[in-house]
CSV table of C-alpha atoms in Angstrom, one decimal:
chain,number,residue,atom,x,y,z
A,3,THR,CA,-37.1,-24.1,2.9
A,4,GLY,CA,-37.0,-21.8,-0.1
A,5,ILE,CA,-37.7,-18.8,2.2
A,6,PHE,CA,-34.9,-19.9,4.5
A,7,GLY,CA,-32.4,-20.0,1.7
A,8,GLU,CA,-33.5,-16.7,0.2
A,9,ILE,CA,-33.3,-14.9,3.6
A,10,GLN,CA,-29.8,-16.2,4.2
A,11,LEU,CA,-28.6,-15.3,0.7
A,12,GLY,CA,-30.1,-11.8,1.0
A,13,ALA,CA,-28.3,-11.3,4.3
A,14,ILE,CA,-24.9,-12.3,2.8
A,15,LEU,CA,-25.5,-10.0,-0.2
A,16,GLU,CA,-26.5,-7.1,2.0
A,17,GLN,CA,-23.4,-7.6,4.2
A,18,ILE,CA,-20.9,-7.5,1.3
A,19,LEU,CA,-22.4,-5.5,-1.5
A,20,THR,CA,-24.2,-2.2,-1.7
A,21,LYS,CA,-27.9,-1.9,-2.6
A,22,GLU,CA,-26.9,-0.5,-6.0
A,23,GLN,CA,-24.9,-3.5,-6.9
A,24,TYR,CA,-27.7,-6.1,-7.1
A,25,GLU,CA,-31.4,-6.5,-7.8
A,26,THR,CA,-34.1,-8.4,-6.0
A,27,ASN,CA,-36.7,-10.6,-7.7
A,28,PHE,CA,-35.3,-9.6,-11.1
A,29,VAL,CA,-36.9,-10.6,-14.4
A,30,THR,CA,-34.2,-11.5,-16.9
A,31,GLY,CA,-36.5,-11.6,-19.9
A,32,GLU,CA,-40.0,-11.2,-21.1
A,33,GLY,CA,-42.3,-14.0,-19.9
A,34,ARG,CA,-39.6,-15.4,-17.5
A,35,GLU,CA,-40.0,-16.0,-13.8
A,36,PRO,CA,-38.1,-13.6,-11.5
A,37,VAL,CA,-34.8,-14.8,-10.1
A,38,GLU,CA,-34.3,-14.1,-6.4
A,39,PHE,CA,-31.2,-12.0,-6.8
A,40,ALA,CA,-29.1,-10.7,-9.7
A,41,ILE,CA,-25.7,-8.9,-9.4
A,42,LYS,CA,-25.2,-5.9,-11.6
A,43,PHE,CA,-22.1,-5.8,-13.7
A,44,PRO,CA,-21.2,-2.6,-15.7
A,45,GLY,CA,-21.9,-3.0,-19.4
A,46,GLN,CA,-20.0,-1.6,-22.3
A,47,GLN,CA,-21.9,1.7,-22.2
A,48,ASP,CA,-22.5,4.0,-19.2
A,49,HIS,CA,-25.7,3.2,-17.3
A,50,GLU,CA,-25.8,-0.2,-19.0
A,51,PHE,CA,-25.6,-3.4,-16.9
A,52,VAL,CA,-25.3,-7.2,-17.3
A,53,TYR,CA,-26.9,-9.3,-14.6
A,54,MET,CA,-25.6,-12.5,-12.9
A,55,PRO,CA,-28.6,-14.6,-11.7
A,56,ILE,CA,-28.3,-16.1,-8.2
A,57,ASP,CA,-31.0,-18.5,-6.9
A,58,SER,CA,-31.1,-20.4,-3.6
A,59,LYS,CA,-32.1,-24.0,-3.5
A,60,PHE,CA,-32.6,-26.3,-0.5
A,61,PRO,CA,-33.8,-29.9,-1.1
A,62,LEU,CA,-34.5,-30.3,2.6
A,63,THR,CA,-36.3,-33.7,2.5
A,64,VAL,CA,-33.8,-35.7,0.5
A,65,TYR,CA,-30.8,-34.1,2.4
A,66,THR,CA,-32.4,-34.9,5.8
A,67,ASP,CA,-33.0,-38.5,4.7
A,68,LEU,CA,-29.4,-38.8,3.6
A,69,TYR,CA,-28.2,-37.3,6.9
A,70,ASN,CA,-30.3,-39.7,8.9
A,71,ALA,CA,-29.0,-42.7,6.8
A,72,TYR,CA,-25.5,-41.6,7.6
A,73,GLU,CA,-26.3,-41.4,11.3
A,74,ASN,CA,-27.9,-44.8,11.4
A,75,ASN,CA,-25.1,-46.3,9.2
A,76,GLU,CA,-27.7,-47.5,6.7
A,77,LEU,CA,-25.3,-47.9,3.7
A,78,ASP,CA,-28.0,-49.0,1.2
A,79,ILE,CA,-30.2,-46.0,2.0
A,80,VAL,CA,-27.2,-43.7,1.9
A,81,LYS,CA,-26.4,-44.9,-1.6
A,82,ALA,CA,-30.0,-44.4,-2.8
A,83,LYS,CA,-30.4,-41.0,-1.2
A,84,LYS,CA,-27.1,-39.8,-2.6
A,85,GLU,CA,-28.3,-40.7,-6.1
A,86,GLN,CA,-31.6,-39.0,-5.4
A,87,LEU,CA,-29.9,-35.8,-4.2
A,88,LYS,CA,-27.6,-35.8,-7.2
A,89,ASN,CA,-30.6,-36.0,-9.6
A,90,THR,CA,-32.5,-33.3,-7.6
A,91,ILE,CA,-29.5,-30.9,-7.8
A,92,LYS,CA,-29.1,-31.5,-11.5
A,93,LYS,CA,-32.8,-30.8,-12.1
A,94,MET,CA,-32.5,-27.6,-10.1
A,95,ALA,CA,-29.5,-26.5,-12.1
A,96,LYS,CA,-31.3,-27.2,-15.4
A,97,ASP,CA,-34.3,-25.1,-14.2
A,98,ILE,CA,-31.9,-22.2,-13.3
A,99,HIS,CA,-30.3,-22.4,-16.7
A,100,THR,CA,-33.6,-22.5,-18.5
A,101,LYS,CA,-35.4,-19.8,-16.5
A,102,TYR,CA,-32.8,-17.2,-15.7
A,103,ILE,CA,-29.8,-17.3,-18.2
A,104,ASN,CA,-30.7,-14.9,-21.0
A,105,LEU,CA,-27.9,-13.5,-23.1
A,106,PRO,CA,-27.0,-10.7,-23.6
A,107,LYS,CA,-29.0,-9.3,-20.7
A,108,THR,CA,-27.4,-11.8,-18.2
A,109,THR,CA,-24.1,-13.5,-17.9
A,110,ASP,CA,-23.7,-16.8,-19.6
A,111,PHE,CA,-23.7,-18.5,-16.2
A,112,ALA,CA,-25.8,-18.4,-13.0
A,113,VAL,CA,-25.2,-19.3,-9.4
A,114,MET,CA,-27.1,-21.9,-7.3
A,115,PHE,CA,-26.9,-21.1,-3.6
A,116,LEU,CA,-27.1,-23.9,-1.1
A,117,PRO,CA,-27.7,-22.5,2.4
A,118,VAL,CA,-26.2,-25.3,4.4
A,119,GLU,CA,-22.5,-26.1,4.4
A,120,GLY,CA,-23.1,-29.8,4.9
A,121,LEU,CA,-25.3,-29.9,1.7
A,122,TYR,CA,-22.7,-28.0,-0.3
A,123,ALA,CA,-20.0,-30.4,0.9
A,124,GLU,CA,-22.1,-33.4,-0.1
A,125,VAL,CA,-22.7,-32.0,-3.6
A,126,ALA,CA,-18.9,-31.2,-3.9
A,127,LYS,CA,-18.0,-34.8,-2.9
A,128,MET,CA,-20.3,-36.1,-5.7
A,129,GLY,CA,-18.2,-34.2,-8.3
A,130,LEU,CA,-21.3,-32.2,-9.3
A,131,ILE,CA,-19.6,-28.8,-9.3
A,132,GLU,CA,-17.7,-29.2,-12.5
A,133,GLU,CA,-20.4,-31.2,-14.1
A,134,LEU,CA,-23.0,-28.6,-13.6
A,135,GLN,CA,-20.7,-25.8,-14.8
A,136,ASN,CA,-20.0,-27.7,-18.0
A,137,GLN,CA,-23.5,-29.0,-18.7
A,138,TYR,CA,-25.8,-26.2,-17.4
A,139,LYS,CA,-23.4,-23.2,-16.9
A,140,VAL,CA,-24.4,-23.1,-13.2
A,141,THR,CA,-22.0,-22.6,-10.3
A,142,ILE,CA,-22.7,-24.1,-6.9
A,143,ALA,CA,-22.0,-22.0,-3.8
A,144,GLY,CA,-22.4,-22.6,-0.1
A,145,PRO,CA,-22.5,-19.8,2.5
A,146,THR,CA,-18.7,-19.6,2.8
A,147,THR,CA,-18.0,-19.9,-1.0
A,148,MET,CA,-20.8,-17.4,-1.7
A,149,SER,CA,-19.1,-14.9,0.6
A,150,ALA,CA,-15.7,-15.5,-1.0
A,151,LEU,CA,-17.3,-15.0,-4.5
A,152,LEU,CA,-19.0,-11.8,-3.5
A,153,ASN,CA,-15.8,-10.4,-1.9
A,154,SER,CA,-13.9,-11.1,-5.1
A,155,LEU,CA,-16.6,-9.4,-7.1
A,156,GLN,CA,-16.5,-6.4,-4.8
A,157,MET,CA,-12.8,-6.0,-5.3
A,158,GLY,CA,-13.4,-6.2,-9.1
A,159,PHE,CA,-16.0,-3.4,-8.8
A,160,ARG,CA,-13.6,-1.2,-6.9
A,161,THR,CA,-10.8,-1.8,-9.4
A,162,LEU,CA,-13.2,-1.0,-12.2
A,163,ALA,CA,-14.4,2.2,-10.5
A,164,ILE,CA,-10.8,3.3,-10.0
A,165,GLN,CA,-10.1,2.7,-13.7
A,166,ARG,CA,-13.1,4.6,-14.8
A,167,LYS,CA,-12.3,7.5,-12.5
A,168,SER,CA,-8.5,7.5,-13.1
A,169,GLY,CA,-8.8,10.5,-15.3
A,170,GLU,CA,-10.5,12.5,-12.6
A,171,VAL,CA,-8.0,11.3,-10.0
A,172,TRP,CA,-5.1,12.5,-12.1
A,173,LYS,CA,-6.8,15.8,-12.6
A,174,ILE,CA,-7.2,16.2,-8.9
A,175,LEU,CA,-3.6,15.2,-8.2
A,176,GLY,CA,-2.4,17.7,-10.9
A,177,ALA,CA,-4.5,20.5,-9.3
A,178,VAL,CA,-3.1,19.7,-5.8
A,179,LYS,CA,0.4,19.6,-7.2
A,180,THR,CA,-0.1,23.1,-8.8
A,181,GLU,CA,-1.5,24.5,-5.6
A,182,PHE,CA,1.5,23.1,-3.6
A,183,GLY,CA,3.8,24.8,-6.1
A,184,LYS,CA,2.0,28.1,-5.5
A,185,ILE,CA,2.3,27.6,-1.8
A,186,ASN,CA,6.0,26.8,-2.0
A,187,GLU,CA,6.6,30.0,-4.1
A,188,LEU,CA,4.7,32.1,-1.5
A,189,VAL,CA,6.6,30.5,1.4
A,190,LYS,CA,9.9,31.2,-0.4
A,191,LYS,CA,8.9,34.9,-0.9
A,192,ILE,CA,7.9,35.3,2.7
A,193,GLN,CA,11.1,33.6,3.8
A,194,ASP,CA,13.2,36.0,1.6
A,195,ARG,CA,11.3,39.0,3.1
A,196,PHE,CA,11.9,37.7,6.6
A,197,GLU,CA,15.6,37.2,6.0
A,198,THR,CA,15.8,40.8,4.6
A,199,THR,CA,13.9,42.1,7.6
A,200,SER,CA,16.1,40.2,9.9
A,201,LYS,CA,19.2,41.8,8.3
A,202,ASP,CA,17.7,45.3,8.5
A,203,PHE,CA,16.8,44.7,12.1
A,204,GLU,CA,20.3,43.4,12.9
A,205,THR,CA,21.7,46.5,11.2
A,206,LEU,CA,19.5,48.9,13.1
A,207,VAL,CA,19.5,47.3,16.6
A,208,GLY,CA,22.7,45.3,16.5
A,209,THR,CA,25.3,47.2,14.6
A,210,ARG,CA,24.0,50.7,15.5
A,211,SER,CA,23.5,49.8,19.2
A,212,ARG,CA,27.0,48.4,19.4
A,213,MET,CA,28.5,51.5,17.8
A,214,LEU,CA,26.6,53.9,20.2
A,215,GLU,CA,27.7,51.8,23.1
A,216,SER,CA,31.3,51.9,22.1
A,217,LYS,CA,31.1,55.8,21.8
A,218,LEU,CA,29.4,56.1,25.2
A,219,LYS,CA,32.1,54.1,26.9
A,220,SER,CA,34.5,57.1,26.5
A,221,VAL,CA,32.1,59.4,28.3
A,222,GLU,CA,32.4,59.7,32.1
A,223,LYS,CA,29.3,59.1,34.2
A,224,LEU,CA,27.9,62.2,35.9
A,225,ASP,CA,26.6,62.2,39.5
A,226,MET,CA,22.8,62.4,40.0
A,227,ASN,CA,22.7,66.2,40.7
A,228,GLU,CA,24.7,67.1,37.6
A,229,SER,CA,22.7,64.7,35.5
A,230,ALA,CA,19.4,66.3,36.8
A,231,LYS,CA,20.7,69.8,36.1
A,232,LEU,CA,21.9,68.8,32.7
A,233,LEU,CA,18.6,67.4,31.7
A,234,GLU,CA,16.7,70.3,33.3
A,235,LEU,CA,14.8,67.8,35.5
A,236,GLU,CA,15.2,70.1,38.7
A,237,ASN,CA,13.4,73.0,37.1
A,238,LYS,CA,10.6,70.8,35.8
A,239,GLU,CA,10.0,69.4,39.3
A,240,ASN,CA,9.8,72.9,40.8
A,241,GLU,CA,7.3,74.0,38.2
A,242,ASN,CA,5.1,70.9,38.9
A,243,ARG,CA,5.1,71.7,42.6
A,244,GLY,CA,4.1,75.4,42.0
A,245,ASP,CA,1.1,74.2,39.9
A,246,GLU,CA,0.0,72.1,42.9
């Protein structure tokens, strides 16, 4: 049952966090037993971390007995098994507090992961969540609440990363703004040159052409023979024929 809970917890962590954001089988202090998982929080200094211990627990036998008592409507057994489950969970929370919470290397609280939603719901109905938080600094989480907790932490990690990199971001934005300013200046220069060229072209092709056209309107058109003689085309044709 311990392996089942550990595998399920590992799958949830792997799905939501990156490998760099948590440790596996992490020892929180000298002479202590390793906790299954520990989430890494950035410390006050760079490359310094504070770890949040997470350990999975699954009291299968007592939970199964309680479930069967519910199914068979055995109220006396239900009452006894609920009390047994309550004591078992409290003992597990005490063990987690003693073995894994180690200030300042870890947070002042740890998380107990219960891999079955029905078990988590039963513990919640007993009112154990607040009691364990106050007495042992241990937070209870089922599969759904564990995912919600990790998603919240992931958002916190992203916000922290943005805050730490905000100076670099502003530098990049400033550089981009400067480059855009240079581009705008270059475009403006090209546009000015284009407008000047367009005006020169209009002066050359437009104005000059219209002036020549108006002058030529007053000149009578010659017939083909006269035009050829005028342009000495007839002599050139004869010369070409002689060469052949």
